[in-house]
Short mmCIF file of C-alpha atoms and ligand atoms in Angstrom, two decimals:
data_model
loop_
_atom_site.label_atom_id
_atom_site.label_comp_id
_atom_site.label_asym_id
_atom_site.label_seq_id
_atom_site.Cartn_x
_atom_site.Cartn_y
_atom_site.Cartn_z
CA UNK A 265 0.00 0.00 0.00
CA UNK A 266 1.96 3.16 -1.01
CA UNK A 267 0.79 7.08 -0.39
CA UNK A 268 -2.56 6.39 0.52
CA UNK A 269 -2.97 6.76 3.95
CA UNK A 270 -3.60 10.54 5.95
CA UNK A 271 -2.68 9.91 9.35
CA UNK A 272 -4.90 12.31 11.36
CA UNK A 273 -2.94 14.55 13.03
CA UNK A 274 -5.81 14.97 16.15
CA UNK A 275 -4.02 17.16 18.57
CA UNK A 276 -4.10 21.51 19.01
CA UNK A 277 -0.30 21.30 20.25
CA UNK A 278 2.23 22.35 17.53
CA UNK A 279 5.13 20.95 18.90
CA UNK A 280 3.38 17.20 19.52
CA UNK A 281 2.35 17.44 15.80
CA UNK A 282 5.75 18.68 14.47
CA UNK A 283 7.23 15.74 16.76
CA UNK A 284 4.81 13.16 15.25
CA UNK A 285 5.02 14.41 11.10
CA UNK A 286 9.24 13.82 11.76
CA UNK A 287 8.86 11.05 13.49
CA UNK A 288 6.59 9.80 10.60
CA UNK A 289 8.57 11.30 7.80
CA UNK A 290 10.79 7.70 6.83
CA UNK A 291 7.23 6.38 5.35
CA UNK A 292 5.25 7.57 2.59
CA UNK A 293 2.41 8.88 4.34
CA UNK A 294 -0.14 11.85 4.51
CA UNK A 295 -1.26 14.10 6.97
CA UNK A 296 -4.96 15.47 7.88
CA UNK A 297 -5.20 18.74 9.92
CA UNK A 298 -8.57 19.06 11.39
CA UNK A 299 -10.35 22.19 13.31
CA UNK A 300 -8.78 21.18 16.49
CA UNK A 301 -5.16 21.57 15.30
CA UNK A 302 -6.34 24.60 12.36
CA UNK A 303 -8.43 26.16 14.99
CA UNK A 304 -5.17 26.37 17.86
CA UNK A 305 -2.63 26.95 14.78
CA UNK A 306 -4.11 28.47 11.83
CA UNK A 307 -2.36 28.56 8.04
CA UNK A 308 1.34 28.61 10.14
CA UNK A 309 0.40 25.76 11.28
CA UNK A 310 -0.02 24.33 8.52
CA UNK A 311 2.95 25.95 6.73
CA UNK A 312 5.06 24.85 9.92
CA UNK A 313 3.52 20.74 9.11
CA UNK A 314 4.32 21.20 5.53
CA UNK A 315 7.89 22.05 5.91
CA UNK A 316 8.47 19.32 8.61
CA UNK A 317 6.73 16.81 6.25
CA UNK A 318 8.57 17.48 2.63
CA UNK A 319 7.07 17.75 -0.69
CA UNK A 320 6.31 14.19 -0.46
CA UNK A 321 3.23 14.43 1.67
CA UNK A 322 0.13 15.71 0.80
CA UNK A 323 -1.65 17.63 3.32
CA UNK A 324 -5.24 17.35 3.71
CA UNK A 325 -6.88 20.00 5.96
CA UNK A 326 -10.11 19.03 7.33
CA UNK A 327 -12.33 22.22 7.99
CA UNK A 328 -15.85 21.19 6.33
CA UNK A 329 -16.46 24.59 5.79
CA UNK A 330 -20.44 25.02 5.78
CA UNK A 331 -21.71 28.57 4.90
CA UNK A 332 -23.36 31.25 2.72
CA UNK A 333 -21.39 30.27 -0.96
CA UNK A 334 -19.48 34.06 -0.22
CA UNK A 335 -18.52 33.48 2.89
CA UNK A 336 -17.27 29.71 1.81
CA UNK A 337 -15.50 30.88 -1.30
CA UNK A 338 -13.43 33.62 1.27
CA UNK A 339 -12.57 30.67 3.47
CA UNK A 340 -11.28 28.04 0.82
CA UNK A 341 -9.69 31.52 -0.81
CA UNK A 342 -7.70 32.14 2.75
CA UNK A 343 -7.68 28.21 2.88
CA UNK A 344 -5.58 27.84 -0.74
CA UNK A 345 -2.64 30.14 1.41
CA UNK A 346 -1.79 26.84 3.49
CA UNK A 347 -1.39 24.92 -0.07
CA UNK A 348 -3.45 22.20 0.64
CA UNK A 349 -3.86 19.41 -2.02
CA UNK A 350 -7.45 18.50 0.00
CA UNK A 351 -10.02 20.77 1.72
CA UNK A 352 -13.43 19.54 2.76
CA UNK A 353 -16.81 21.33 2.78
CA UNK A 354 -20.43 20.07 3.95
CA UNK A 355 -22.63 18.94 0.84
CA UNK A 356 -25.63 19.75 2.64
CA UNK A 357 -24.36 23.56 2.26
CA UNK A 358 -25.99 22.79 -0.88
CA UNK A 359 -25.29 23.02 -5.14
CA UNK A 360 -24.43 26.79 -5.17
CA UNK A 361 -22.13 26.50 -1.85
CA UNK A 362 -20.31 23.74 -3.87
CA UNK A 363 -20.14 24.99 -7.24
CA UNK A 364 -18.60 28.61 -5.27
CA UNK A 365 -16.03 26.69 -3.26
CA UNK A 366 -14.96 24.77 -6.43
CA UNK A 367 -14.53 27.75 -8.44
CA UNK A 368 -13.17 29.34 -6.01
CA UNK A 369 -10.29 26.23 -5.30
CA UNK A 370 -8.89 26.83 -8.93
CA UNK A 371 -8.00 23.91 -8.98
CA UNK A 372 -5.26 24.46 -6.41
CA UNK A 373 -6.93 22.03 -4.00
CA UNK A 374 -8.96 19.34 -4.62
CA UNK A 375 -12.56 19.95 -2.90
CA UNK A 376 -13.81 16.89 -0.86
CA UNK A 377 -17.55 16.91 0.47
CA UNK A 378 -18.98 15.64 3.61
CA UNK A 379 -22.44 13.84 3.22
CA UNK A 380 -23.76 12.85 6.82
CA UNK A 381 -21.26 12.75 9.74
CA UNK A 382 -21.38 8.87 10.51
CA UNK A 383 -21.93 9.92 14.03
CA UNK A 384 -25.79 10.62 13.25
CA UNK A 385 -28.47 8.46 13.16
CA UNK A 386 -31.73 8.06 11.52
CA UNK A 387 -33.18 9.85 14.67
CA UNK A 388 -31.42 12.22 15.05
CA UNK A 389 -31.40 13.01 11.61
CA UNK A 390 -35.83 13.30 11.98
CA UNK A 391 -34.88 14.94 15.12
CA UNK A 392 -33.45 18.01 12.46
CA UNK A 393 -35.90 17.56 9.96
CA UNK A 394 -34.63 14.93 7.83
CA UNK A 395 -37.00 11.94 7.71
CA UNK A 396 -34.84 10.35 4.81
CA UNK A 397 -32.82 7.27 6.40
CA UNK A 398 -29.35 8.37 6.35
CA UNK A 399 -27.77 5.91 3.87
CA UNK A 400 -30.25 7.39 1.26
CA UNK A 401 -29.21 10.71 2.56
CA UNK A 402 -25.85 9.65 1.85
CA UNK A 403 -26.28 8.41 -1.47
CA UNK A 404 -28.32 12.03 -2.11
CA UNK A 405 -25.44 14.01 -1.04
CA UNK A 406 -22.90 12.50 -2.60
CA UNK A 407 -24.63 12.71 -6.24
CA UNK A 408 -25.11 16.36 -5.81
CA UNK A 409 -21.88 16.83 -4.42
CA UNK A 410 -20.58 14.81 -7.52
CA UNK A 411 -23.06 16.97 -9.80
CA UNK A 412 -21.70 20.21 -8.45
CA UNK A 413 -18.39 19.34 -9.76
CA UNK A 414 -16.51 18.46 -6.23
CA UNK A 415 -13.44 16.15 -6.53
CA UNK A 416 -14.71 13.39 -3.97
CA UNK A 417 -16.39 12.97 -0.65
CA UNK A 418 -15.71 11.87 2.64
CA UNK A 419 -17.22 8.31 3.69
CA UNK A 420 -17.44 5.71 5.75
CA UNK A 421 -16.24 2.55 4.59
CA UNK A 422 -19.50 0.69 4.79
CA UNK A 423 -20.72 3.27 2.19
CA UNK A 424 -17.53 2.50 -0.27
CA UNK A 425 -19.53 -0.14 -1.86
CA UNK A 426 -22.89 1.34 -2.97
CA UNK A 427 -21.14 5.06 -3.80
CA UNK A 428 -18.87 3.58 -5.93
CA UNK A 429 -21.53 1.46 -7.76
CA UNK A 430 -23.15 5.02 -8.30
CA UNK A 431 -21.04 7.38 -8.51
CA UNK A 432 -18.52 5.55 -10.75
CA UNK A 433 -14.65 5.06 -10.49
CA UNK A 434 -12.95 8.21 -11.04
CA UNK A 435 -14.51 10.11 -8.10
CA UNK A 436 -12.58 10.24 -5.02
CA UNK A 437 -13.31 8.44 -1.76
CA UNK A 438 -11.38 9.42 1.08
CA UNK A 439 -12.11 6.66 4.33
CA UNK A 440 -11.82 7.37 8.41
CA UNK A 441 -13.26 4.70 10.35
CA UNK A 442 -10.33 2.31 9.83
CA UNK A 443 -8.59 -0.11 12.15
CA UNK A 444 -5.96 -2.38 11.50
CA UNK A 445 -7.05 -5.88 12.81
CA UNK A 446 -6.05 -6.26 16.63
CA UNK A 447 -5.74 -2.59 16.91
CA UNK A 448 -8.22 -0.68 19.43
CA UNK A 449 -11.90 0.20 17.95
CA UNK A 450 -11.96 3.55 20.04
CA UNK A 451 -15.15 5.51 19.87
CA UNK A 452 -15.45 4.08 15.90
CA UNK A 453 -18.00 1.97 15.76
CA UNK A 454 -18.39 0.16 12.37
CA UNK A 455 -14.82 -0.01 11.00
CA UNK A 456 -12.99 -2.04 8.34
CA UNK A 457 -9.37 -2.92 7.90
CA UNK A 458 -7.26 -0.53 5.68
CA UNK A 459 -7.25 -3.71 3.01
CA UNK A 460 -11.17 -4.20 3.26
CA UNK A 461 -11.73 -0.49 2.83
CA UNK A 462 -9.20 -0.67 -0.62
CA UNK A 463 -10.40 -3.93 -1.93
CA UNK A 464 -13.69 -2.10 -1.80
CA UNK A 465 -12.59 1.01 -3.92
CA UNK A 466 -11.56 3.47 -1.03
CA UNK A 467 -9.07 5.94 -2.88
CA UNK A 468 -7.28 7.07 0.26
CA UNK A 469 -7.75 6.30 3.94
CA UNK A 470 -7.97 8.24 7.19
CA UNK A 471 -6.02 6.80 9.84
CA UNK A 472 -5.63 8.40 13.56
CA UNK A 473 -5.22 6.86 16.50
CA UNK A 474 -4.00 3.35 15.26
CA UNK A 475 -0.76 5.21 14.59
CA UNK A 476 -0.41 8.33 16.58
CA UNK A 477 -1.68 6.72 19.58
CA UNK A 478 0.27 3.42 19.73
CA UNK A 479 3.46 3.12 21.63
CA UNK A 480 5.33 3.36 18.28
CA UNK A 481 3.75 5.07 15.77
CA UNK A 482 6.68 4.60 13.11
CA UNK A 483 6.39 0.85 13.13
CA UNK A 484 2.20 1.17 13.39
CA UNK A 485 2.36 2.79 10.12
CA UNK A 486 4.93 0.42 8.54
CA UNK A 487 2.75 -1.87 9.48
CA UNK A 488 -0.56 -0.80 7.84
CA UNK A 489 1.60 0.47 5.34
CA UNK A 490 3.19 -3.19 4.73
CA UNK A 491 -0.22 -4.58 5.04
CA UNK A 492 -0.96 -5.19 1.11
O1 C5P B 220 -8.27 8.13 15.31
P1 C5P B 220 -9.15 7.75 14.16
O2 C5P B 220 -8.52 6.78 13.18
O3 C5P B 220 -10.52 7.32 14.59
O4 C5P B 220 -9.31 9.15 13.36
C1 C5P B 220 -10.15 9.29 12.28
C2 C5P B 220 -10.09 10.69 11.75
O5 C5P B 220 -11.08 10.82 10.76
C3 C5P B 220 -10.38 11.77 12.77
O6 C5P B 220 -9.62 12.92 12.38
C4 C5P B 220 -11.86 12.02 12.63
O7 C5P B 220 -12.22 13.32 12.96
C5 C5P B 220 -12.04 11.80 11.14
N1 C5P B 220 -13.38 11.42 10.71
C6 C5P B 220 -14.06 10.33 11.20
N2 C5P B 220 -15.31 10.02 10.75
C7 C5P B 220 -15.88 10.77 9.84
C8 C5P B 220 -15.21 11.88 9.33
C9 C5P B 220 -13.95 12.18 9.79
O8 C5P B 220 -13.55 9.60 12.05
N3 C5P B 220 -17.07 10.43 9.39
#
């Protein structure tokens, strides 16, 4: 498996991160900011990640932006400073958010879209207003996310099978919810191996704590990294 794994770099503390991205740098892997490191660091933060983790890496920063389509196309504007070669948005911002933060990307960043965060159910999904189960809200999302010109989505692997089926081959899907066999399940609850989730059609996966919580996170990754 080569240079397609982010390894979620889940912590506000520069120095940790900086620590973990060197410590990481021998294998070919990614790195995912998210809000709680972009929210403590901002864009030098992310300039500081980049220079620790080479040219190498792609860094994909996590900040589903969900808006008004001028507000979002500022953000991914100010966004496109930290070079990213991923930035996500919400799908449910809707078509006109998503066409705007496309255009607005120039193709400087690929633009991946979050359907339905796997942490809500079908009730509390009626609890906002959305009687639609949620894999058919899924499926919903990710068309018009797809129609609206976006690059890929964010999923969890027990969608991989049924987007890909619909949405066809070329469109990106980028996979959290993945555990190594053995490894601990953590607050995930429905979670494949990182072979599963590729034999499936993931394009990339998301991994966090497997690596950057185990004793050794250089040998996790060669590990996962090894494992096909
Ligand atoms: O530590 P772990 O492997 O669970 O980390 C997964 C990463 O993917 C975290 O950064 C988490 O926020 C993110 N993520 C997720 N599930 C989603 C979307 C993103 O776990 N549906």
């Amino acid at each position: 498996m080569t240079a397609r794994v982010f390894c979620a770099i889940d912590t506000p503390d520069l120095d940790q991160s900086i620590q973990l991205v060197r410590n990481l740098s021998a294998v070919p892997l990614h790195f995912k900011l998210g809000l709680e490191f972009f929210t403590a660091q901002g864009l030098a933060g992310v300039e500081k990640i980049r220079a620790v983790a080479g040219d190498r890496a792609e860094i994909f920063l996590d900040l589903k932006l969900h808006d008004i389509p001028n507000t979002v196309v500022g953000a991914v504007s100010s966004a496109l400073c930290g070079k990213p070669q991923f930035l996500t948005i919400h799908a449910s911002g809707g078509a006109a958010m998503m066409k705007a933060a496309v255009a607005a990307a120039e193709k400087k960043t690929k633009i991946l879209a979050v359907t339905v965060l796997t942490n809500l159910d079908d009730n509390d999904l009626s609890a906002i207003g959305q009687a639609t189960p949620a894999a058919d809200q899924v499926l919903r999302l990710a068309r018009l996310a797809q129609d609206s010109g976006v690059d890929g989505i964010v999923c969890s692997p027990h969608e991989i099978k049924i987007l890909r089926q619909n949405l066809g081959r070329n469109f990106l899907l980028v996979v959290p919810g993945i555990r190594p066999s053995g490894s601990a399940q953590g607050d995930q609850k429905r979670t494949m191996t990182p072979k599963e989730a590729l034999d499936l059609g993931a394009s990339y996966l998301v991994i966090g704590r497997p690596i950057t919580a185990a004793a050794d996170p250089l040998a996790a990754a060669k590990t996962i990294l090894d494992m096909k």
